[in-house]
Coordinates of C-alpha atoms and ligand atoms in Angstrom, one line a residue:
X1 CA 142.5 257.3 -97.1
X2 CA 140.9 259.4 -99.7
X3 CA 142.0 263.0 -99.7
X4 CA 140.2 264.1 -102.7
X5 CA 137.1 263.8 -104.2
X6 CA 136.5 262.3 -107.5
X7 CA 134.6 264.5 -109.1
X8 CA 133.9 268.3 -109.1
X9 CA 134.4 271.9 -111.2
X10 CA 136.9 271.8 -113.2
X11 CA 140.7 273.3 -112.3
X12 CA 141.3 277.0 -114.1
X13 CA 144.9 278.2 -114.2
X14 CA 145.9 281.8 -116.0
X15 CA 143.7 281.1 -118.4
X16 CA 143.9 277.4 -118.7
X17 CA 140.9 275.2 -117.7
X18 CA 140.7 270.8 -117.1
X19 CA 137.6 269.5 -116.4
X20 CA 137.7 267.4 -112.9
X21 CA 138.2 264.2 -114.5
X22 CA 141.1 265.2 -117.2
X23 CA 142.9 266.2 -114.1
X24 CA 143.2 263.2 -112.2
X25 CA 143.7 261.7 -115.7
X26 CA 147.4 263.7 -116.3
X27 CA 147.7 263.7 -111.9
X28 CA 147.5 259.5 -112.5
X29 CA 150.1 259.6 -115.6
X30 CA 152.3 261.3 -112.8
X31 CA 151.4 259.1 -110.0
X32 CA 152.4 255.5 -112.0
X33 CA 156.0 257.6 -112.8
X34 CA 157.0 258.4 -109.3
X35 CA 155.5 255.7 -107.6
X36 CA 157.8 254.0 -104.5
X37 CA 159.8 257.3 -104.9
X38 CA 160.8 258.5 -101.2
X39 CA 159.8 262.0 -102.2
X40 CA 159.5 264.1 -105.3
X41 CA 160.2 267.7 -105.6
X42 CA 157.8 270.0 -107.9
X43 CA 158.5 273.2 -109.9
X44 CA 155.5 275.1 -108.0
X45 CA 154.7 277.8 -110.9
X46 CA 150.9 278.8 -110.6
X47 CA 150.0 276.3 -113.1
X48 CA 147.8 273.2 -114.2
X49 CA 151.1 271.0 -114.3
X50 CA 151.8 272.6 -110.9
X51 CA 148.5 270.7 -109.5
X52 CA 148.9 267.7 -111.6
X53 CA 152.4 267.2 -110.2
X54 CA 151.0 267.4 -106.4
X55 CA 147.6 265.5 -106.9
X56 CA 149.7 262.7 -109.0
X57 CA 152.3 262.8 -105.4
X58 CA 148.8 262.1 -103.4
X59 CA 147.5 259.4 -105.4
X60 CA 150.9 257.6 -105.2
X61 CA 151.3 258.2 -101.7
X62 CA 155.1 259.9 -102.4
X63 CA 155.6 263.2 -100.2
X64 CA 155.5 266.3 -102.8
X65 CA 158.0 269.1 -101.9
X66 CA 156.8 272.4 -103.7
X67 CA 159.7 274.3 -104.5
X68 CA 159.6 277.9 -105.1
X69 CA 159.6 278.9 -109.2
X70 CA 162.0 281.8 -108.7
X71 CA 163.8 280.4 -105.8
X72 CA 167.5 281.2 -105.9
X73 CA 170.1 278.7 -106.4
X74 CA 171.4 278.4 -102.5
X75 CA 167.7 277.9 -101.5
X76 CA 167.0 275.3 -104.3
X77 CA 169.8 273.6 -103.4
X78 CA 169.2 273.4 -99.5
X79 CA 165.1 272.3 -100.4
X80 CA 166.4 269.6 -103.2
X81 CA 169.4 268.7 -100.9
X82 CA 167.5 268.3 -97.5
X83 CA 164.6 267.0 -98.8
X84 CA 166.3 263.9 -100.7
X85 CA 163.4 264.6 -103.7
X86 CA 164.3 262.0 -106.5
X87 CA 162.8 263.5 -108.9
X88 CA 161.9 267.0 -110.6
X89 CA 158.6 267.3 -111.9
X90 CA 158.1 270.3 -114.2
X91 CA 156.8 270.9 -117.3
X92 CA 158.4 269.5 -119.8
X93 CA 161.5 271.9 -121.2
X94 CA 161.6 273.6 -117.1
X95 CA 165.5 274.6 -117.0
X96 CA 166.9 272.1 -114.1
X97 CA 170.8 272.8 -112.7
X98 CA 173.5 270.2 -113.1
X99 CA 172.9 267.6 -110.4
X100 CA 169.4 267.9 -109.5
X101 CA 167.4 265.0 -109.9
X102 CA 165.9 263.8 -113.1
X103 CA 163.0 265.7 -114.7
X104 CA 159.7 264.0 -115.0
X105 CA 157.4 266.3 -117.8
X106 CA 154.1 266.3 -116.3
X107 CA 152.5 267.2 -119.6
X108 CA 153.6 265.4 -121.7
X109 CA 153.7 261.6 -120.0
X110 CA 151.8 258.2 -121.2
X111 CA 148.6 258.4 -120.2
X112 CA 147.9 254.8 -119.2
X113 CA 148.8 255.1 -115.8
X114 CA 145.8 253.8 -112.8
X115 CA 144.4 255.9 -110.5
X116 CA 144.7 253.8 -107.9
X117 CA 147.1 254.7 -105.3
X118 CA 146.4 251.8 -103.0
X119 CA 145.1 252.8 -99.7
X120 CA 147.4 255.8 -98.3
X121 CA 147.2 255.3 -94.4
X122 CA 146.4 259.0 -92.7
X123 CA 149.4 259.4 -90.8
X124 CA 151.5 259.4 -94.6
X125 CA 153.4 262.3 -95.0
X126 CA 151.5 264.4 -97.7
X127 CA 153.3 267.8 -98.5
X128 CA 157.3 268.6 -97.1
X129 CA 156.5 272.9 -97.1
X130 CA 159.9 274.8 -96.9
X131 CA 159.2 277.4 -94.2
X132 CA 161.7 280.0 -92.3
X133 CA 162.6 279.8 -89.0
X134 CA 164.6 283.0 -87.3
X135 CA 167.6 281.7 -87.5
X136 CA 169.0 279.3 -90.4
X137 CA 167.8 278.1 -93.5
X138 CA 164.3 277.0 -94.0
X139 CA 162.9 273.7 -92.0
X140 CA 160.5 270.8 -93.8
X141 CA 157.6 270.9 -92.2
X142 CA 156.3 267.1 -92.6
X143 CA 152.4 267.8 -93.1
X144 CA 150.3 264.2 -93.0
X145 CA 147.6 263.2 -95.7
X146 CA 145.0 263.3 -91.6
X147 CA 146.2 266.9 -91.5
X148 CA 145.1 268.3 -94.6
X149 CA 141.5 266.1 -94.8
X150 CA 140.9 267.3 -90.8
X151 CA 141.8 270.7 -91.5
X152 CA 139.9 271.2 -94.9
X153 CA 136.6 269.8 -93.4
X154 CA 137.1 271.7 -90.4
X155 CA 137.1 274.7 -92.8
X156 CA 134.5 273.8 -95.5
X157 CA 132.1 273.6 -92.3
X158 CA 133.1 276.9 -90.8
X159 CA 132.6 278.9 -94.0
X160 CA 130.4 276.8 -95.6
X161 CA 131.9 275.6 -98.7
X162 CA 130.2 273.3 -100.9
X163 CA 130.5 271.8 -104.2
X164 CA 128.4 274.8 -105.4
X165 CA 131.4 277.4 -104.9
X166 CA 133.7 278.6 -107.4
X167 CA 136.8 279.6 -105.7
X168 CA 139.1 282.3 -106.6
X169 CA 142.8 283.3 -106.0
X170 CA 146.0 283.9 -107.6
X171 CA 148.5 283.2 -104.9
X172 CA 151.7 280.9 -105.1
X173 CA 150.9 277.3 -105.2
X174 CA 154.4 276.5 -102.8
X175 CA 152.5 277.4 -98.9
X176 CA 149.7 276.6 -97.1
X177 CA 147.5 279.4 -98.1
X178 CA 147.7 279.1 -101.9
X179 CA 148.4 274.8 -102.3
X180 CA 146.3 273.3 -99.5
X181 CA 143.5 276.0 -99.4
X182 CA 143.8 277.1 -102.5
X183 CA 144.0 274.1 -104.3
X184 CA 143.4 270.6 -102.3
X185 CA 140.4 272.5 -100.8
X186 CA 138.6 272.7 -104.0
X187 CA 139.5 269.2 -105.1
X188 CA 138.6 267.6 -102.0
X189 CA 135.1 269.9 -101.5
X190 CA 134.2 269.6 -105.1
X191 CA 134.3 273.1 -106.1
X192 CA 135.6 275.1 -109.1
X193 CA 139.2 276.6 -109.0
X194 CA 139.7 279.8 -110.6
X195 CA 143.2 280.9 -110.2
X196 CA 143.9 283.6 -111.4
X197 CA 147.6 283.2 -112.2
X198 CA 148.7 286.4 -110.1
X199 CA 146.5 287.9 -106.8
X200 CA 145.6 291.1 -108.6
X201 CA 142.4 292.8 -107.6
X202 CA 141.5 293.6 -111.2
X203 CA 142.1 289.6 -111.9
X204 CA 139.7 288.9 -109.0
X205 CA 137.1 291.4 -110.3
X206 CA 136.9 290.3 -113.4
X207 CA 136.4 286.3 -112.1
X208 CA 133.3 287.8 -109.9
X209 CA 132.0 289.3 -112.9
X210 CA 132.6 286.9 -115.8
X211 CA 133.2 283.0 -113.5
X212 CA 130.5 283.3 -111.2
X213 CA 133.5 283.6 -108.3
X214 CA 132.0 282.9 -104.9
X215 CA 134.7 282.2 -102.8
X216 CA 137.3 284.4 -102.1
X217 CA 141.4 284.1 -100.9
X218 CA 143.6 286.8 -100.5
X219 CA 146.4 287.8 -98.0
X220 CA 146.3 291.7 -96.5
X221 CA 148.1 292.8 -99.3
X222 CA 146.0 292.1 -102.0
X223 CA 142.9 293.2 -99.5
X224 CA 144.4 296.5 -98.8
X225 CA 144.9 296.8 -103.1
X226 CA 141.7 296.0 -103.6
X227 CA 140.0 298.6 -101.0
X228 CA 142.4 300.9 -102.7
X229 CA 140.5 300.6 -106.2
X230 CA 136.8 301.2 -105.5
X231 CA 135.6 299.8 -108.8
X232 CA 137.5 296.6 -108.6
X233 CA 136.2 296.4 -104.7
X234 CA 132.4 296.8 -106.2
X235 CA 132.9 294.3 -108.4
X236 CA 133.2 291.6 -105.7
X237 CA 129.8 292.6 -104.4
X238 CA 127.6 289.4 -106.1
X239 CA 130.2 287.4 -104.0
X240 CA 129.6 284.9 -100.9
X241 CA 132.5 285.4 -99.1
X242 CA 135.8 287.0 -99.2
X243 CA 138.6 285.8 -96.5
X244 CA 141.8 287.2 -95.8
X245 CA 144.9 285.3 -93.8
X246 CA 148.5 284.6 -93.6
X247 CA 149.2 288.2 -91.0
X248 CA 147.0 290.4 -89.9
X249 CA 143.9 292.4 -92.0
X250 CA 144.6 296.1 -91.0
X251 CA 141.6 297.1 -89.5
X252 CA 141.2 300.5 -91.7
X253 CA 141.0 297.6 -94.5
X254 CA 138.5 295.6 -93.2
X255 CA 136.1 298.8 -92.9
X256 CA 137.0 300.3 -96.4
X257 CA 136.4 296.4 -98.1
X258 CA 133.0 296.0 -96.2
X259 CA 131.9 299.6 -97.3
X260 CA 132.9 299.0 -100.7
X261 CA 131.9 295.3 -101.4
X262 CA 129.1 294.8 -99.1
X263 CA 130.8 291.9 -97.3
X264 CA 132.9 292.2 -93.9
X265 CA 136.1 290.0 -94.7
X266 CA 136.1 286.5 -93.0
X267 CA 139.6 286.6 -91.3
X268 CA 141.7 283.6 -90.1
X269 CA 144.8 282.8 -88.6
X270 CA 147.1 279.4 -89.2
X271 CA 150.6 278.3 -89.7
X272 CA 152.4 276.2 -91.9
X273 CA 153.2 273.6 -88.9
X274 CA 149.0 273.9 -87.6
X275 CA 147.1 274.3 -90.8
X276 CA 144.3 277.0 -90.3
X277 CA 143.2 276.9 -86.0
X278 CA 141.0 280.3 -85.6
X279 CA 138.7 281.5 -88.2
X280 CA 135.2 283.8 -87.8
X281 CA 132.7 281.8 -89.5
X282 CA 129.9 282.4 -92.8
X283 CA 127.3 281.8 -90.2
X284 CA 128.6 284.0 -87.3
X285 CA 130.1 287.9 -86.7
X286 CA 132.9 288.7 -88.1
X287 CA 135.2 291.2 -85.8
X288 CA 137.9 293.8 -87.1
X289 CA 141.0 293.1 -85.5
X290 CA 140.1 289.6 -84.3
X291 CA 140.7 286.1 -86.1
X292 CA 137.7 284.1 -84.7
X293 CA 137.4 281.2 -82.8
X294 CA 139.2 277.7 -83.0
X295 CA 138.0 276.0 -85.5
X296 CA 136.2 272.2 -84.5
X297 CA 138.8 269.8 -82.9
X298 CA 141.3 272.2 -82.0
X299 CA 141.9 273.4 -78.5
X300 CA 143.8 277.0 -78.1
X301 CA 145.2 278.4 -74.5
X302 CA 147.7 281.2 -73.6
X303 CA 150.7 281.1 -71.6
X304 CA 152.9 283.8 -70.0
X305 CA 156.8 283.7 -70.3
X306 CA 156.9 282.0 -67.4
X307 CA 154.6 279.4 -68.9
X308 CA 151.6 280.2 -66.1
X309 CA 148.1 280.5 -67.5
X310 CA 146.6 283.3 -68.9
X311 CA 143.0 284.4 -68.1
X312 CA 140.6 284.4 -70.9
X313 CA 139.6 288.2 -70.0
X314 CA 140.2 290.0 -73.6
X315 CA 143.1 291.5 -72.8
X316 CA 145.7 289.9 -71.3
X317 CA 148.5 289.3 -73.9
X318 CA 150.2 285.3 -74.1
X319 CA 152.0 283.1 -76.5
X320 CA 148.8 281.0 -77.9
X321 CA 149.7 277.4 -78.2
X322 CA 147.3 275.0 -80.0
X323 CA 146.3 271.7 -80.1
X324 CA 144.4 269.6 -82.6
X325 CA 144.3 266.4 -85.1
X326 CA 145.7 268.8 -87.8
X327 CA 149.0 269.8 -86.5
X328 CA 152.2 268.7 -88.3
X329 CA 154.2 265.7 -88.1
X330 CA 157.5 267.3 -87.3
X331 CA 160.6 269.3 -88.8
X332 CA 162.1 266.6 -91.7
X333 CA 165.7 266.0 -90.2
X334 CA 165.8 268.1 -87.2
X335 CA 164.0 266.1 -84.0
X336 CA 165.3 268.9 -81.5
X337 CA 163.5 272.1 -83.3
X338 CA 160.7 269.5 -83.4
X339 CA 160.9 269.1 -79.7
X340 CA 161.6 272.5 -79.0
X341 CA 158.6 273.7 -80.6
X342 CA 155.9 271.5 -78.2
X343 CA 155.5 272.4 -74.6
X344 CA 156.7 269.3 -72.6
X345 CA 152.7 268.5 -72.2
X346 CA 152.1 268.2 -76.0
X347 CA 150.9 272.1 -77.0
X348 CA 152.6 273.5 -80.0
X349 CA 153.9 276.9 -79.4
X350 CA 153.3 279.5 -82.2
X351 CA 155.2 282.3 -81.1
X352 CA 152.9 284.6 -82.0
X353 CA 151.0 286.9 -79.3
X354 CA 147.4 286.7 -78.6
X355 CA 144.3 287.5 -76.5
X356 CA 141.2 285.1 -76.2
X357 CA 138.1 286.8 -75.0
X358 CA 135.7 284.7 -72.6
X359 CA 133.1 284.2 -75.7
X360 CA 136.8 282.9 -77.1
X361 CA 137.3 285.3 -79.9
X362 CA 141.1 285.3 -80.6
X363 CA 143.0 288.4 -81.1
X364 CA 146.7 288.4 -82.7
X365 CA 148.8 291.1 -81.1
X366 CA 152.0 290.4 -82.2
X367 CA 154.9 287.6 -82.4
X368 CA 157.6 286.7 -79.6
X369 CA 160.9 286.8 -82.0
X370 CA 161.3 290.2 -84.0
X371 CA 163.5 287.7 -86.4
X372 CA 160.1 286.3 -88.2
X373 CA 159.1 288.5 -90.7
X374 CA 155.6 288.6 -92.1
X375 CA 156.1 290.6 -95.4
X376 CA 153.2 290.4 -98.3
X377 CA 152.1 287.2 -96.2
X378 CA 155.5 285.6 -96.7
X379 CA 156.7 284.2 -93.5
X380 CA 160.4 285.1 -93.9
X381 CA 163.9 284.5 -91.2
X382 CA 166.1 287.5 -90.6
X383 CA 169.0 284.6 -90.2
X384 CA 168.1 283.3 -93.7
X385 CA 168.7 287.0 -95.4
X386 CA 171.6 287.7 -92.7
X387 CA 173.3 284.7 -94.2
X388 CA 172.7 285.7 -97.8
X389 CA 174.1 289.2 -96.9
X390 CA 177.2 287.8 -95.2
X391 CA 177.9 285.8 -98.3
X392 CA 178.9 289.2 -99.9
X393 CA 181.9 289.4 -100.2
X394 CA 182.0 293.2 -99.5
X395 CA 179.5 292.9 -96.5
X396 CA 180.8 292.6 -92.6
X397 CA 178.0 292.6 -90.6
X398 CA 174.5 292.9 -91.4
X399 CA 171.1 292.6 -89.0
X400 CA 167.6 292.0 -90.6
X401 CA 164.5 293.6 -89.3
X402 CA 160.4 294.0 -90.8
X403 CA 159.7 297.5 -90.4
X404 CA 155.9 298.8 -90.8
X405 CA 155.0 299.0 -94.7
X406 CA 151.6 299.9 -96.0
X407 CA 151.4 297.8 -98.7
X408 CA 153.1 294.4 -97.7
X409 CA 152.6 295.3 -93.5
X410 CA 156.2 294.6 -93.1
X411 CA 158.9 295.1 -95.2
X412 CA 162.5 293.2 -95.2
X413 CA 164.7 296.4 -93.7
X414 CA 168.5 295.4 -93.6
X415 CA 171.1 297.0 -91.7
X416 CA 174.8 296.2 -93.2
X417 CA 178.4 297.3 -92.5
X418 CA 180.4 297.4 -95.5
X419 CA 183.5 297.8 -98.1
X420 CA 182.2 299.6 -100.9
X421 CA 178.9 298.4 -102.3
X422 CA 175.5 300.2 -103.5
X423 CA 172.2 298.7 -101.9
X424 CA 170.8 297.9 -105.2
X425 CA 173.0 295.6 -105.3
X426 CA 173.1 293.9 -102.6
X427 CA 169.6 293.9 -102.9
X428 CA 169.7 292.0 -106.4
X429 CA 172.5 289.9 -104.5
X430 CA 169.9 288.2 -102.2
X431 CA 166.7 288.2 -105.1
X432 CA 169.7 286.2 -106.9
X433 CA 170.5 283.6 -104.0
X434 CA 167.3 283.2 -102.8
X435 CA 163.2 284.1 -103.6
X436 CA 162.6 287.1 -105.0
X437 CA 160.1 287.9 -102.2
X438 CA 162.9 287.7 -99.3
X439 CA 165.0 290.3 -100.7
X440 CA 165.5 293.6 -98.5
X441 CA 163.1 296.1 -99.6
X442 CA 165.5 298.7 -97.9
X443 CA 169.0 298.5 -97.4
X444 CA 170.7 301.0 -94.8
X445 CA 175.1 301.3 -94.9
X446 CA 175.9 301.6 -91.4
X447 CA 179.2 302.4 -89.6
X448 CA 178.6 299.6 -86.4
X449 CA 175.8 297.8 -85.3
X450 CA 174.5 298.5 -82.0
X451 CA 175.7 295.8 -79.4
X452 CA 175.0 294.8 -76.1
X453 CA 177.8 294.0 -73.6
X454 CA 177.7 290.3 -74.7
X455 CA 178.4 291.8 -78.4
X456 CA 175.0 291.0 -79.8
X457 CA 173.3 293.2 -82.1
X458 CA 170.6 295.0 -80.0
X459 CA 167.8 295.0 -82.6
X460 CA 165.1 297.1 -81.2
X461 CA 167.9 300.0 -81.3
X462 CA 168.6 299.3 -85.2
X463 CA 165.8 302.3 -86.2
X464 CA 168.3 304.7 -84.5
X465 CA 171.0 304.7 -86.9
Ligands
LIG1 C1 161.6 292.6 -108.0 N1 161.6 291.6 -108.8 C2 162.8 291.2 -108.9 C3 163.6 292.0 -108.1 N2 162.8 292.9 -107.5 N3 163.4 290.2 -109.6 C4 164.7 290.0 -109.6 N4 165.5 290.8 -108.8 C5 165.1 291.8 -108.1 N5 165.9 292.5 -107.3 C6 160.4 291.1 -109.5 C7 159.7 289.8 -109.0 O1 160.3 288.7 -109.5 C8 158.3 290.0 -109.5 O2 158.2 289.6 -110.8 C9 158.1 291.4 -109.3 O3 159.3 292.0 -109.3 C10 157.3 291.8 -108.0 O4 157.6 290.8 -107.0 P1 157.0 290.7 -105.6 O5 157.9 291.4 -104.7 O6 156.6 289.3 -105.3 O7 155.6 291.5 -105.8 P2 154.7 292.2 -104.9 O8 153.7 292.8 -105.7 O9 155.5 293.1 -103.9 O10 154.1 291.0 -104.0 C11 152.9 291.1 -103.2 C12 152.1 289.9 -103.2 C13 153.1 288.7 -102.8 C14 151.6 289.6 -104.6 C15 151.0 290.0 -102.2 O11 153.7 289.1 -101.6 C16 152.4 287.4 -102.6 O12 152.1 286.7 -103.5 N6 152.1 287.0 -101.3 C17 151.4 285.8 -100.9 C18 152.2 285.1 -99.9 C19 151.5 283.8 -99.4 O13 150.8 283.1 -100.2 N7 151.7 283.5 -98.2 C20 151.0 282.3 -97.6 C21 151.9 281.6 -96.6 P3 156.9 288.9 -111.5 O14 155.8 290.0 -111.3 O15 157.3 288.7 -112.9 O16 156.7 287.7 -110.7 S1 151.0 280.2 -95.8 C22 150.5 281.0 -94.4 O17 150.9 282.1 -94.1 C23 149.6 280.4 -93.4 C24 149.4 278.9 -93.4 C25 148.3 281.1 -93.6 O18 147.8 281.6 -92.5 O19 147.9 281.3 -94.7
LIG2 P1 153.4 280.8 -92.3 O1 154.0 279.6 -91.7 O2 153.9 281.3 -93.5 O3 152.1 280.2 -92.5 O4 153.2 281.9 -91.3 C1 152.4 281.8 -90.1 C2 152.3 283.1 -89.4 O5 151.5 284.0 -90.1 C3 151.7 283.0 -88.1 O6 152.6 282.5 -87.1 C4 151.2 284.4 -87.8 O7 152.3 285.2 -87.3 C5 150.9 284.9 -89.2 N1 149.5 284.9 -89.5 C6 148.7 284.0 -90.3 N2 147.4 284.4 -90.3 C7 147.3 285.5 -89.6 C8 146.3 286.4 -89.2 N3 145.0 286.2 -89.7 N4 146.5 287.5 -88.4 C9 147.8 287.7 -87.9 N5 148.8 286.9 -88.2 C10 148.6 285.8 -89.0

């Protein structure tokens, strides 16, 4: 099947710009090196090699792993490791540790490979995304080739996105939001890609004023930044639309970015594992607090712990499970999560908390597991940074929490028992291990952890100590 279109605006990264057809020139050098590879891992820095490396993986029909640019070496290791990627594709001179797999240098290869990729059947796996879970390391999540196309036409039609758009963003090129949004979407709908290297407001400003930016992506974060700096906010004003996702829009944002840029934010809600389900639309209202409604071809309900129904009546709180042609194929390796994560009648379960009203505007009120972490947009495990903690040798026990942050809406609060160590440094000991962006913002030294009779650390009674 074709994923992309072949022609379209050109690709902008941090400054540096291929027209549409260049691209797929260096993406099919990169496809005729890796072809019949089992899967290829790429050095996911926001950059044009970046999205030559992943469109090459498409045209050959080999499953791209995006790793993390500043991951740590114990993450790196478990993606490269569990993955079974082959091959390294970076630009050329990217640093790679003794015994990961050979480099391929995605700028500077033979350009004679074809384009041709034969025909890709839909069910392929397209992307393996490294995601956190609450407990362990991060899972695969096998995402197919049908996925992706389903869920980008299902969004080009809901916010009306055309070949006419330029699109801009600056987020990481390694998840859903930045990679398949941010940069299949363009290459599949035609449009021009402006990334803008990092997702700073002033960055975004500058590519409504001087790139003709239409389209806009950005997680709360950014949002609340740019609300916070009216003349950056005013610049967005000659925009189309601006959308926010990956955790909830504050609703004080949504009112101070409407006032300030004219435009009430189009929120939407997805997952790694579903692609983008709910979203309002460019047509339709747009509602602080809520996400929209579910997107064509996917069905939402609610259920109760107890698994019953919940009514559609606005207010009544359930896990949302979903169900749609764009879900994902399964966790690489581990067939019980997998399982575990579909109701035995075929719904995927999202953990998070929602009500549906009866015109089926979808509200998220929170997740079922406290261990998930939603931090800057980053979906991050307490487990994951427990375990990085633990590795300490000073450290004896330590429990990971979000707590409320303005800035990032939660922020990576640890809780550790130990011998003699500062929190800076345990702090650095994580950034060092693993991403940057997983490190404990705060680090509390604690006497005991609170424990229930069983001996398990009673979270929701860590904020007392
Ligand atoms: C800080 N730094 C350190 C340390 N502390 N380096 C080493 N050791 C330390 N102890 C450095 C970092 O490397 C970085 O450097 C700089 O300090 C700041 O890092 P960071 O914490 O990342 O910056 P931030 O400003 O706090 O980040 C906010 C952010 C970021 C920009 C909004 O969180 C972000 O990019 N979020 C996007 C997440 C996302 O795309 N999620 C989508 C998931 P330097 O500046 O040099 O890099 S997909 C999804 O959720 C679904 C499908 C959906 O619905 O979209
Ligand atoms: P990830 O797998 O990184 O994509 O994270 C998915 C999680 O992000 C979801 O399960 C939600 O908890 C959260 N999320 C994404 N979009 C939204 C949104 N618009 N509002 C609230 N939570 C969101």
């Amino acid at each position: 099947m074709d994923l992309l279109g072949g022609t379209g605006g050109p690709v902008r990264i941090a400054g540096r710009e291929l027209p549409r057809d260049e691209l797929l020139g260096r993406a099919s050098a990169v496809a005729a090196e890796i072809r019949g590879a089992d899967a290829v891992a790429v050095h996911a820095t926001a950059s044009l090699e970046t999205v030559a490396a992943v469109v090459g993986g498409l045209l050959a029909g080999v499953p791209v792993v995006p790793l993390p640019p500043d991951s740590g070496p114990a993450e790196r290791a478990h993606i490269l490791g569990d993955s079974g990627a082959s091959l390294l594709l970076a630009a050329d001179g990217t640093d790679r540790a003794d015994g990961e797999p050979p480099l391929v240098p995605v700028d500077s290869l033979p350009r004679n490979g074809s384009a041709g990729g034969g025909d890709v059947p839909a069910d392929a796996t397209a992307l393996i995304l490294y995601t956190s879970g609450t407990t362990g390391a991060p899972k695969g999540v096998l995402i197919s080739r049908g996925a992706i196309a389903a869920g980008l036409d299902a969004l080009a039609e809901a916010w009306a996105w055309t070949p006419g758009d330029v699109l801009v963003h600056g987020l990481p090129l390694f998840h859903v939001h930045g990679l398949v949004l941010g940069v299949l979407g363009p290459l599949r709908v035609g449009s021009t890609l402006v990334h803008t290297g990092r997702p700073k407001p002033e960055l975004y400003a500058a590519a409504a004023r001087d790139d003709g930016g239409s389209l806009f992506f950005g997680v709360p974060t950014v949002w609340s930044r740019t609300a916070a700096d009216p003349s950056t906010a005013e610049a967005l004003r000659g925009a189309r639309l601006l959308v926010s996702g990956s955790a909830p829009l504050p609703v004080p944002v949504f009112e101070r970015l409407s006032a300030l840029t004219g435009h009430r934010p189009v929120e939407r809600y997805g997952m790694t594992e579903t692609l983008i389900t709910i979203s309002a639309r460019a047509d339709g209202d747009r509602r602080p607090g809520y996400v929209g409604t579910p997107l064509p071809g996917v069905e939402t309900r609610l259920a109760a712990e107890d698994g019953s129904a919940v009514p559609p009546d606005g207010e009544t709180p359930g896990e949302l499970h979903v169900r749609a042609p764009l879900l994902f194929k399964g966790y690489l390796n581990r067939p019980e999560a997998t399982a575990e994560s579909f109701t035995p009648d075929g719904w995927f379960r999202t953990g998070d908390i929602a009500t549906t009203g009866p015109d089926g505007w979808h509200r998220i009120v929170g997740r079922a597991s406290t261990d998930l972490i939603k931090s800057g947009g980053y979906r991050i495990g307490a487990g994951e940074i427990e375990n990085a903690l633990l590795a300490h040798p000073a450290v004896r026990e330590a429990a990971v929490v979000g707590t409320p942050h303005d800035d990032l809406g939660e922020q990576v609060t640890a809780y550790v028992v130990a011998d003699e160590v500062g929190e800076k440094q345990l702090i650095d000991f994580v950034a060092e291990r693993l991403s940057v962006h997983k490190r404990p913002r705060v680090v509390h030294l604690v006497g005991s952890l609170p424990r229930n009779a069983m001996g398990k650390v009673v979270k929701s009674r860590l904020g007392e100590l």
